Amino acid sequence: MVGRMRESSPSPNCSFTSAMTLDEEGLTHVPKRYVLPPSLRPDGTLCNTCLPVVDLSYLRQPLLRPQLIHDVHLACKELGFFQVVNHGIPLSVMDDAIEAAREFFDLPPQDKRHLLSSNVYDPVRYGTSLNHVKDKVHFWRDFLKHYANPTSTWMDLWPSNPTCYKKNMGNYTTAAQKLQEELMQVIFESLGLNGNYLQEDIAEGSQVMAVNCYPACPEPDLTLGLPPHTDYGMVSIILQNHQGLQIMDRGEKWHSVPLIKGALVVLLGDHMEVLSNGIYKSVVHRVTVNTEKRRISIVSLHSLALGKKVRPASALVNEQNILSYKEGSFSDFLDFISGEDIVKEKYIDKLKINP
């Protein structure tokens, strides 16, 4: 995957203030630009249903593997979401990645400013909200995004400060890529496809790390860390240190995703909806904030290589399930977000043949 530079955008340094800086200033109210319209604000109404947790150790137990495939199918079809335990990534590797992220966001503003960018095509960029240059309403989040697969290609571009960042985040991203390859086999099998479907493309696919910081917020009822949205890729794997992620079910009810020690969250993205020809849907999710705790999340977003198109699997297109999606790529998604307001427009709608 090769990053591309496009026309220069307005200087990202103009009027840049991070959410971390606002938190450190001890504000008692959120600035006006963070106040959401009432329809977008979290109202505290949540469902209490038990959300699916999948035990990946079943993969290595022949008698239990069919149950795992069945559980994954139900979770993907009903919610586009599950948490995974016994996934093989050591707790120490996950904790070290969270610590590296925490140390990065704790750096003084001047030590992060050289990474500041509003250009969505940059392979490494630091920012706040979604895109602080373009956003009409801002969100209570700082982020660092960088390409990761293979780490040997991209790691030199990652932050050198803090000194632990490349080693800690490199160990985690490599493990997350391996886990994603395993998860894709399971998800493909749950669709009735061969588990090795697109195996080489998956192994050589794009991996973008979205490292997010959601500081404590003085008025969490008026704003969000991220608005309701779906991810563009095949799957997203989320490591988090506190609660705050919420998913929407098919009945448009919100569920708070619990924090399970050692578990990772798996979300289906738009490209998986395309590949499955709509059998599985990408999951709408958002991030809430709170008055007390800073939340760190590390999202590993996976799809095919930058310009490689994802299209519905031919085995999943028939008279009962007619072709419903156009092909799309990670590159197409970057083109989309460079020109659209993702609070109002959905990438997946551009891929539907009859939206």
Short mmCIF file of N, CA and C in Angstrom, two decimals, residues 87-103 164-165 167-173 175 239 261-264 298:
data_model
loop_
_atom_site.label_atom_id
_atom_site.label_comp_id
_atom_site.label_asym_id
_atom_site.label_seq_id
_atom_site.Cartn_x
_atom_site.Cartn_y
_atom_site.Cartn_z
N HIS A 87 -7.58 -15.04 22.05
CA HIS A 87 -7.21 -14.73 20.67
C HIS A 87 -5.72 -14.85 20.41
N GLY A 88 -4.93 -15.09 21.43
CA GLY A 88 -3.51 -15.34 21.22
C GLY A 88 -2.60 -14.14 21.38
N ILE A 89 -3.14 -12.94 21.55
CA ILE A 89 -2.29 -11.77 21.77
C ILE A 89 -2.08 -11.60 23.27
N PRO A 90 -0.83 -11.68 23.74
CA PRO A 90 -0.59 -11.57 25.19
C PRO A 90 -1.07 -10.25 25.76
N LEU A 91 -1.57 -10.29 26.99
CA LEU A 91 -2.02 -9.09 27.68
C LEU A 91 -0.91 -8.06 27.77
N SER A 92 0.32 -8.50 27.95
CA SER A 92 1.44 -7.58 28.06
C SER A 92 1.65 -6.78 26.78
N VAL A 93 1.43 -7.42 25.62
CA VAL A 93 1.57 -6.72 24.33
C VAL A 93 0.48 -5.65 24.19
N MET A 94 -0.74 -5.99 24.62
CA MET A 94 -1.84 -5.03 24.55
C MET A 94 -1.61 -3.87 25.52
N ASP A 95 -1.19 -4.18 26.74
CA ASP A 95 -0.95 -3.13 27.74
C ASP A 95 0.18 -2.20 27.30
N ASP A 96 1.23 -2.77 26.69
CA ASP A 96 2.36 -1.94 26.22
C ASP A 96 1.93 -1.00 25.11
N ALA A 97 1.03 -1.46 24.24
CA ALA A 97 0.53 -0.60 23.16
C ALA A 97 -0.29 0.56 23.73
N ILE A 98 -1.15 0.26 24.70
CA ILE A 98 -1.93 1.32 25.35
C ILE A 98 -1.00 2.33 26.02
N GLU A 99 0.06 1.82 26.67
CA GLU A 99 1.01 2.71 27.35
C GLU A 99 1.75 3.60 26.35
N ALA A 100 2.14 3.04 25.21
CA ALA A 100 2.80 3.84 24.18
C ALA A 100 1.88 4.95 23.67
N ALA A 101 0.59 4.61 23.47
CA ALA A 101 -0.39 5.61 23.03
C ALA A 101 -0.54 6.69 24.09
N ARG A 102 -0.65 6.29 25.35
CA ARG A 102 -0.81 7.25 26.44
C ARG A 102 0.38 8.21 26.49
N GLU A 103 1.58 7.66 26.36
CA GLU A 103 2.77 8.51 26.40
C GLU A 103 2.81 9.48 25.22
N CYS A 164 9.44 4.38 23.22
CA CYS A 164 8.86 3.02 23.22
C CYS A 164 7.83 2.82 22.13
N TYR A 165 7.46 3.89 21.40
CA TYR A 165 6.29 3.81 20.53
C TYR A 165 6.45 2.77 19.42
N LYS A 167 8.46 0.19 19.02
CA LYS A 167 8.58 -1.20 19.48
C LYS A 167 7.23 -1.71 20.00
N ASN A 168 6.62 -0.95 20.92
CA ASN A 168 5.36 -1.41 21.53
C ASN A 168 4.23 -1.50 20.52
N MET A 169 4.08 -0.44 19.70
CA MET A 169 2.98 -0.45 18.73
C MET A 169 3.27 -1.44 17.61
N GLY A 170 4.54 -1.61 17.26
CA GLY A 170 4.90 -2.58 16.23
C GLY A 170 4.55 -3.99 16.64
N ASN A 171 4.83 -4.34 17.89
CA ASN A 171 4.49 -5.68 18.38
C ASN A 171 2.98 -5.91 18.32
N TYR A 172 2.22 -4.89 18.71
CA TYR A 172 0.77 -5.06 18.71
C TYR A 172 0.20 -5.11 17.29
N THR A 173 0.66 -4.23 16.41
CA THR A 173 0.09 -4.20 15.05
C THR A 173 0.38 -5.50 14.30
N ALA A 175 0.73 -8.45 15.69
CA ALA A 175 -0.17 -9.46 16.28
C ALA A 175 -1.60 -9.25 15.81
N LEU A 239 -8.82 -2.35 20.59
CA LEU A 239 -8.27 -2.51 21.93
C LEU A 239 -8.63 -1.24 22.70
N LYS A 261 -11.62 -7.61 30.36
CA LYS A 261 -10.16 -7.68 30.46
C LYS A 261 -9.60 -8.71 29.49
N GLY A 262 -8.69 -8.29 28.64
CA GLY A 262 -8.03 -9.20 27.71
C GLY A 262 -8.78 -9.42 26.41
N ALA A 263 -10.05 -8.96 26.32
CA ALA A 263 -10.84 -9.16 25.10
C ALA A 263 -10.55 -8.06 24.08
N LEU A 264 -10.83 -8.35 22.83
CA LEU A 264 -10.75 -7.36 21.76
C LEU A 264 -12.11 -7.29 21.07
N ILE A 298 -7.24 1.73 20.50
CA ILE A 298 -6.36 1.48 19.35
C ILE A 298 -7.15 0.62 18.38
#
